[in-house]
CSV table of C-alpha atoms in Angstrom, one decimal:
chain,number,residue,atom,x,y,z
G,782,MET,CA,24.2,144.3,-207.7
G,783,VAL,CA,23.2,143.9,-211.3
G,784,ARG,CA,25.3,142.1,-213.8
G,785,THR,CA,24.9,144.2,-217.3
G,786,GLY,CA,26.9,142.2,-220.0
G,787,SER,CA,29.5,139.6,-220.3
G,788,THR,CA,32.4,141.5,-219.0
G,789,ALA,CA,30.6,144.2,-216.8
G,790,VAL,CA,29.0,144.5,-213.5
G,791,ALA,CA,26.8,147.5,-212.3
G,792,VAL,CA,27.3,148.3,-208.8
G,793,THR,CA,24.3,149.5,-206.7
G,794,ASP,CA,22.9,150.6,-203.5
G,795,GLY,CA,19.3,149.4,-203.0
G,796,GLU,CA,17.8,151.4,-206.3
G,797,ARG,CA,20.5,154.0,-206.6
G,798,ALA,CA,23.6,153.3,-209.2
G,799,LEU,CA,27.1,153.3,-208.1
G,800,GLY,CA,29.0,152.3,-211.1
G,801,VAL,CA,29.9,149.9,-213.6
G,802,CYS,CA,33.2,147.3,-212.8
G,803,ASP,CA,34.8,146.0,-215.5
G,804,VAL,CA,35.7,142.5,-214.4
G,805,PRO,CA,38.7,141.1,-216.9
G,806,ARG,CA,40.6,144.8,-215.5
G,807,LEU,CA,39.7,144.0,-211.6
G,808,ILE,CA,41.2,140.4,-212.3
G,809,ALA,CA,44.1,141.7,-213.9
G,810,ALA,CA,44.4,144.3,-210.9
G,811,LEU,CA,44.6,141.6,-208.4
G,812,GLN,CA,47.0,139.0,-210.4
G,813,PRO,CA,50.7,139.6,-209.3
G,814,ALA,CA,53.3,141.1,-211.7
G,815,GLU,CA,55.0,139.3,-214.0
G,816,GLY,CA,58.1,137.9,-212.8
G,817,THR,CA,57.1,138.2,-209.2
G,818,PRO,CA,56.8,134.8,-207.4
G,819,ALA,CA,53.5,134.2,-206.2
G,820,PRO,CA,53.5,133.5,-201.7
G,821,THR,CA,53.1,130.2,-200.7
G,822,VAL,CA,51.9,128.4,-197.6
G,823,PRO,CA,54.4,126.5,-196.1
G,824,ASP,CA,53.0,123.0,-195.3
G,825,ALA,CA,52.6,122.5,-191.5
G,826,GLY,CA,54.3,119.2,-191.8
G,827,GLY,CA,57.3,119.8,-193.5
G,828,ALA,CA,57.8,123.8,-192.2
G,829,PRO,CA,61.0,124.4,-190.8
G,830,ASP,CA,62.0,125.3,-187.2
G,831,PRO,CA,62.8,128.9,-187.0
G,832,ARG,CA,64.8,128.3,-184.1
G,833,PRO,CA,68.3,127.5,-184.5
G,834,ASP,CA,69.1,124.0,-183.7
G,835,THR,CA,71.2,123.9,-180.6
G,836,GLU,CA,70.4,120.3,-179.3
G,837,ALA,CA,72.7,118.8,-181.8
G,838,PRO,CA,76.0,121.0,-181.0
G,839,GLU,CA,75.2,120.6,-176.9
G,840,ARG,CA,75.2,116.7,-177.5
G,841,SER,CA,78.0,116.7,-179.5
G,842,ARG,CA,80.2,118.8,-176.9
G,843,SER,CA,78.6,116.4,-174.0
G,844,ARG,CA,79.8,113.2,-176.1
G,845,LEU,CA,83.4,115.0,-176.6
G,846,GLY,CA,84.0,115.5,-173.0
G,847,LEU,CA,83.1,112.1,-172.5
G,848,LEU,CA,85.9,111.0,-174.5
G,849,VAL,CA,88.6,113.3,-172.8
G,850,ARG,CA,88.3,112.1,-169.2
G,851,PRO,CA,89.2,109.0,-169.8
G,852,VAL,CA,92.0,110.3,-171.6
G,853,LEU,CA,93.3,112.4,-168.8
G,854,LEU,CA,93.0,109.6,-166.3
G,855,ALA,CA,95.2,107.1,-168.4
G,856,LEU,CA,97.7,109.7,-168.9
G,857,GLY,CA,97.8,110.6,-165.4
G,858,LEU,CA,98.6,106.8,-164.3
G,859,LEU,CA,100.8,106.7,-166.8
G,860,ALA,CA,102.5,109.8,-165.4
G,861,LEU,CA,102.9,108.3,-162.1
G,862,LEU,CA,103.9,104.7,-163.1
G,863,LEU,CA,106.8,106.3,-164.7
G,864,ILE,CA,107.7,108.6,-161.3
G,865,VAL,CA,107.7,105.4,-159.3
G,866,ARG,CA,109.7,103.6,-161.7
G,867,ALA,CA,112.3,106.5,-161.5
G,868,GLN,CA,112.4,106.5,-157.5
G,869,PRO,CA,114.9,104.3,-155.9
G,870,LEU,CA,112.6,102.0,-153.6
G,871,ASP,CA,113.1,100.0,-150.6
G,872,SER,CA,111.9,96.7,-149.6
G,873,ILE,CA,108.6,98.0,-147.9
G,874,GLU,CA,107.8,100.1,-150.8
G,875,GLN,CA,108.9,97.3,-153.5
G,876,ARG,CA,106.5,94.9,-151.2
G,877,TYR,CA,103.3,96.9,-151.9
G,878,LEU,CA,104.2,98.8,-155.2
G,879,ASN,CA,104.2,95.9,-157.5
G,880,ALA,CA,101.9,94.8,-159.9
G,881,GLY,CA,100.5,91.6,-158.4
G,882,GLU,CA,100.1,93.5,-154.9
G,883,ILE,CA,97.9,96.4,-156.5
G,884,PHE,CA,96.0,94.5,-158.9
G,885,THR,CA,94.8,92.3,-155.9
G,886,GLU,CA,93.9,95.3,-153.5
G,887,LEU,CA,92.2,96.9,-156.7
G,888,GLY,CA,90.2,93.7,-157.5
G,889,ALA,CA,89.2,93.8,-153.6
G,890,HIS,CA,88.1,97.3,-153.9
G,891,LEU,CA,86.1,97.1,-157.4
G,892,ARG,CA,84.5,93.8,-155.2
G,893,LEU,CA,83.7,95.9,-152.5
G,894,THR,CA,82.2,98.6,-154.7
G,895,LEU,CA,80.1,96.8,-156.8
G,896,ILE,CA,78.2,94.5,-154.2
G,897,SER,CA,77.7,97.6,-152.4
G,898,THR,CA,76.3,99.7,-155.0
G,899,VAL,CA,73.9,96.7,-156.3
G,900,CYS,CA,72.8,96.2,-152.9
G,901,THR,CA,72.2,100.4,-152.4
G,902,ILE,CA,70.1,100.3,-155.8
G,903,VAL,CA,68.3,97.4,-154.9
G,904,ILE,CA,67.5,98.8,-151.1
G,905,ALA,CA,66.9,102.6,-151.9
G,906,LEU,CA,65.1,102.5,-155.8
G,907,PRO,CA,62.2,100.6,-154.4
G,908,LEU,CA,62.1,102.3,-150.9
G,909,GLY,CA,61.8,105.3,-153.0
G,910,ILE,CA,59.1,104.4,-155.2
G,911,LEU,CA,57.2,103.3,-152.2
G,912,LEU,CA,57.4,106.6,-150.5
G,913,THR,CA,56.0,108.5,-153.4
G,914,ARG,CA,52.6,106.1,-153.3
G,915,ALA,CA,49.5,107.7,-151.9
G,916,GLY,CA,49.1,105.3,-149.2
G,917,ALA,CA,52.8,105.9,-148.0
G,918,ARG,CA,53.6,109.7,-148.1
G,919,TRP,CA,53.3,109.6,-144.4
G,920,ALA,CA,56.5,107.3,-144.0
G,921,ARG,CA,58.1,109.5,-146.3
G,922,PRO,CA,59.9,111.4,-143.2
G,923,VAL,CA,60.7,108.5,-141.4
G,924,GLY,CA,62.5,107.0,-144.4
G,925,LEU,CA,64.6,110.1,-145.5
G,926,GLY,CA,65.4,110.9,-141.5
G,927,LEU,CA,67.0,107.4,-141.1
G,928,GLY,CA,69.1,108.0,-144.7
G,929,ASN,CA,70.1,111.6,-143.3
G,930,LEU,CA,71.0,109.8,-140.4
G,931,GLY,CA,73.2,107.2,-142.1
G,932,GLN,CA,75.2,109.8,-143.8
G,933,ALA,CA,75.2,112.2,-141.0
G,934,ILE,CA,77.4,109.6,-139.0
G,935,PRO,CA,80.9,110.0,-140.3
G,936,SER,CA,81.9,107.3,-142.0
G,937,ILE,CA,84.8,105.8,-140.3
G,938,GLY,CA,82.9,105.9,-137.0
G,939,LEU,CA,80.1,104.0,-138.8
G,940,VAL,CA,82.4,101.1,-140.0
G,941,VAL,CA,84.0,101.1,-136.6
G,942,LEU,CA,80.6,101.2,-134.6
G,943,LEU,CA,79.3,98.0,-137.1
G,944,ALA,CA,82.4,96.4,-136.6
G,945,LEU,CA,81.9,96.4,-132.7
G,946,TRP,CA,78.4,95.6,-133.2
G,947,THR,CA,78.8,92.7,-136.1
G,948,GLY,CA,82.5,91.7,-136.5
G,949,THR,CA,85.2,92.6,-139.1
G,950,GLY,CA,85.1,91.4,-142.4
G,951,THR,CA,83.7,91.9,-145.8
G,952,ALA,CA,80.3,91.9,-145.2
G,953,THR,CA,80.4,94.3,-142.7
G,954,ALA,CA,82.4,96.6,-145.0
G,955,VAL,CA,79.4,96.2,-147.1
G,956,THR,CA,76.7,97.0,-144.8
G,957,ALA,CA,78.7,100.6,-143.9
G,958,LEU,CA,78.8,101.3,-147.7
G,959,VAL,CA,75.1,100.5,-148.1
G,960,VAL,CA,74.3,102.7,-144.9
G,961,TYR,CA,76.3,105.3,-146.1
G,962,ALA,CA,75.4,105.5,-149.8
G,963,THR,CA,71.5,104.9,-149.5
G,964,LEU,CA,70.7,108.7,-149.0
G,965,PRO,CA,71.4,109.9,-152.3
G,966,VAL,CA,69.8,107.3,-154.6
G,967,LEU,CA,66.4,107.5,-152.1
G,968,ARG,CA,66.2,111.0,-152.3
G,969,ASN,CA,66.8,111.3,-155.8
G,970,THR,CA,64.5,108.6,-156.7
G,971,ILE,CA,61.6,110.1,-154.5
G,972,VAL,CA,62.6,113.8,-156.1
G,973,GLY,CA,62.3,112.6,-159.4
G,974,LEU,CA,59.3,110.7,-159.4
G,975,ASP,CA,57.6,113.6,-157.7
G,976,GLY,CA,58.9,116.1,-160.4
G,977,VAL,CA,56.7,114.2,-163.3
G,978,ASP,CA,54.1,116.8,-164.7
G,979,PRO,CA,50.8,115.4,-163.0
G,980,THR,CA,48.8,115.9,-166.3
G,981,LEU,CA,50.6,113.2,-167.8
G,982,VAL,CA,49.5,111.2,-164.8
G,983,ASP,CA,46.0,111.9,-165.3
G,984,ALA,CA,46.4,111.3,-169.4
G,985,ALA,CA,47.6,108.1,-169.1
G,986,ARG,CA,44.7,106.8,-166.2
G,987,GLY,CA,42.1,108.5,-168.2
G,988,MET,CA,43.6,106.1,-171.2
G,989,GLY,CA,42.8,103.1,-168.9
G,990,MET,CA,46.3,102.9,-167.8
G,991,THR,CA,46.7,100.7,-164.4
G,992,LYS,CA,48.9,102.1,-161.8
G,993,THR,CA,51.5,99.8,-162.7
G,994,ALA,CA,51.6,100.5,-166.5
G,995,ILE,CA,51.8,104.7,-165.3
G,996,LEU,CA,54.4,103.5,-162.9
G,997,TRP,CA,56.9,101.9,-165.4
G,998,ARG,CA,55.9,103.7,-168.8
G,999,ILE,CA,55.3,107.0,-167.6
G,1000,GLU,CA,56.9,107.9,-164.2
G,1001,LEU,CA,59.9,105.7,-164.0
G,1002,PRO,CA,61.2,106.8,-167.9
G,1003,LEU,CA,60.6,110.5,-167.0
G,1004,ALA,CA,62.4,110.2,-163.7
G,1005,VAL,CA,65.6,108.0,-164.9
G,1006,PRO,CA,68.0,111.5,-165.5
G,1007,VAL,CA,67.2,112.4,-161.6
G,1008,ILE,CA,67.6,108.5,-160.4
G,1009,LEU,CA,70.7,108.4,-162.5
G,1010,ALA,CA,72.5,111.6,-160.9
G,1011,GLY,CA,71.8,109.9,-157.3
G,1012,ILE,CA,73.1,106.3,-158.0
G,1013,ARG,CA,76.3,108.2,-159.6
G,1014,THR,CA,76.5,110.2,-156.4
G,1015,ALA,CA,76.3,106.9,-154.4
G,1016,LEU,CA,79.1,105.1,-156.6
G,1017,VAL,CA,81.5,108.0,-156.0
G,1018,LEU,CA,81.1,107.9,-152.2
G,1019,THR,CA,81.0,104.3,-151.9
G,1020,VAL,CA,84.5,104.4,-154.3
G,1021,ALA,CA,86.2,106.9,-151.7
G,1022,SER,CA,84.5,105.1,-148.6
G,1023,ALA,CA,85.4,101.8,-149.7
G,1024,THR,CA,89.4,102.4,-148.5
G,1025,LEU,CA,87.9,102.7,-145.0
G,1026,ALA,CA,87.4,98.7,-145.1
G,1027,THR,CA,91.1,97.7,-144.4
G,1028,PHE,CA,90.6,98.6,-141.2
G,1029,ILE,CA,88.3,95.9,-140.3
G,1030,ASP,CA,90.1,93.7,-142.6
G,1031,GLY,CA,87.4,94.5,-145.5
G,1032,GLY,CA,90.2,94.6,-148.1
G,1033,GLY,CA,90.5,97.4,-150.9
G,1034,LEU,CA,92.8,100.1,-151.9
G,1035,GLY,CA,93.2,101.7,-148.3
G,1036,GLY,CA,95.7,99.0,-147.1
G,1037,GLY,CA,98.6,100.6,-149.3
G,1038,LEU,CA,97.4,103.8,-148.3
G,1039,VAL,CA,97.1,103.4,-144.8
G,1040,ALA,CA,100.6,101.7,-144.5
G,1041,GLY,CA,102.2,104.3,-146.5
G,1042,ILE,CA,100.8,106.9,-143.8
G,1043,GLY,CA,102.0,104.5,-140.5
G,1044,LEU,CA,105.2,103.7,-142.2
G,1045,TYR,CA,106.4,107.2,-142.9
G,1046,ARG,CA,106.5,106.1,-147.0
G,1047,PRO,CA,105.0,109.2,-148.8
G,1048,ILE,CA,105.5,107.3,-152.0
G,1049,LEU,CA,102.9,104.6,-150.7
G,1050,SER,CA,100.4,107.3,-149.8
G,1051,LEU,CA,100.7,109.4,-152.7
G,1052,THR,CA,100.4,106.4,-155.1
G,1053,PHE,CA,97.5,104.5,-153.7
G,1054,GLY,CA,95.7,108.2,-153.1
G,1055,ILE,CA,95.8,108.7,-156.8
G,1056,VAL,CA,94.7,105.4,-157.8
G,1057,VAL,CA,91.8,105.9,-155.4
G,1058,ALA,CA,91.0,109.6,-156.9
G,1059,ALA,CA,91.2,108.1,-160.6
G,1060,LEU,CA,89.4,105.2,-159.9
G,1061,ALA,CA,86.6,107.6,-158.4
G,1062,LEU,CA,86.6,109.9,-161.4
G,1063,PHE,CA,86.4,107.0,-163.4
G,1064,ALA,CA,83.1,105.5,-161.7
G,1065,ASP,CA,81.7,109.2,-162.3
G,1066,TRP,CA,82.6,108.9,-165.7
G,1067,LEU,CA,80.7,105.5,-165.9
G,1068,GLY,CA,77.5,107.5,-164.4
G,1069,LEU,CA,77.6,109.9,-167.0
G,1070,VAL,CA,77.7,107.4,-169.9
G,1071,ALA,CA,74.9,105.7,-168.2
G,1072,GLU,CA,72.6,108.8,-168.1
G,1073,GLU,CA,74.1,109.8,-171.6
G,1074,VAL,CA,72.8,106.4,-173.0
G,1075,LEU,CA,69.5,105.8,-170.5
G,1076,HIS,CA,68.2,109.4,-171.0
G,1077,PRO,CA,64.7,109.1,-172.5
G,1078,ARG,CA,65.1,110.6,-176.0
G,1079,GLY,CA,63.2,114.0,-176.7
G,1080,MET,CA,63.9,115.2,-172.9
């Protein structure tokens, strides 16, 4: 290439001349036509995501569903109250179907459920963490086997066996409920921690984090949704099974339910059965709310 003037360039191949290029005309040809916008390269940091944003509508529907359930439960209990008030009640039915008796049994039922659930979490969660550590994996079949055994035994049989062994009362009822509800929390803790991406753990270890820091800052936060699902299952099981505590003087809503069956009072069985079912659904709703609130952002 040889320059021949201020605006022209002679194009050559070795010593052979190929032609002359007019530089201003070449530049004018390369420029965009007048009125045509020049293409722009979007900024990588501010480029819009071409994929449709589906997370916001799904989250809105989920929150709407969380609001619907308690409203439906309240309407159902209100309808039950109106039906009971419209029925002619004898002295036995009036003894059980009054606000004082119902709230007394409800308080005992909630106390049993709360104590049993807390004890279940305190026992099953650390045990599940321990069984996922490298030095204790050999004991995992033993722990899961014991949990399966506790849930394989019929709940009424477990309550009666413990009552024959340790006596009747609230403590025996709590023990039976803890044994019966341990498996879901234990199993979900193990599954949740095992489901953490090993590359994240290796990266954290490469950054110099200790095993304890990795557990609290990486593994447990990522396993929270699975662990909470296990706790929610255990909570519902505990609410439903706590009705059996009445057979060993443990209290709870089972008193009115059993009285209705034994005394041939269908209104008692219907009322207390619906209250127990509503309480179980409400406990499940509380678990869903906890999952929504404690779910790690960005997952």
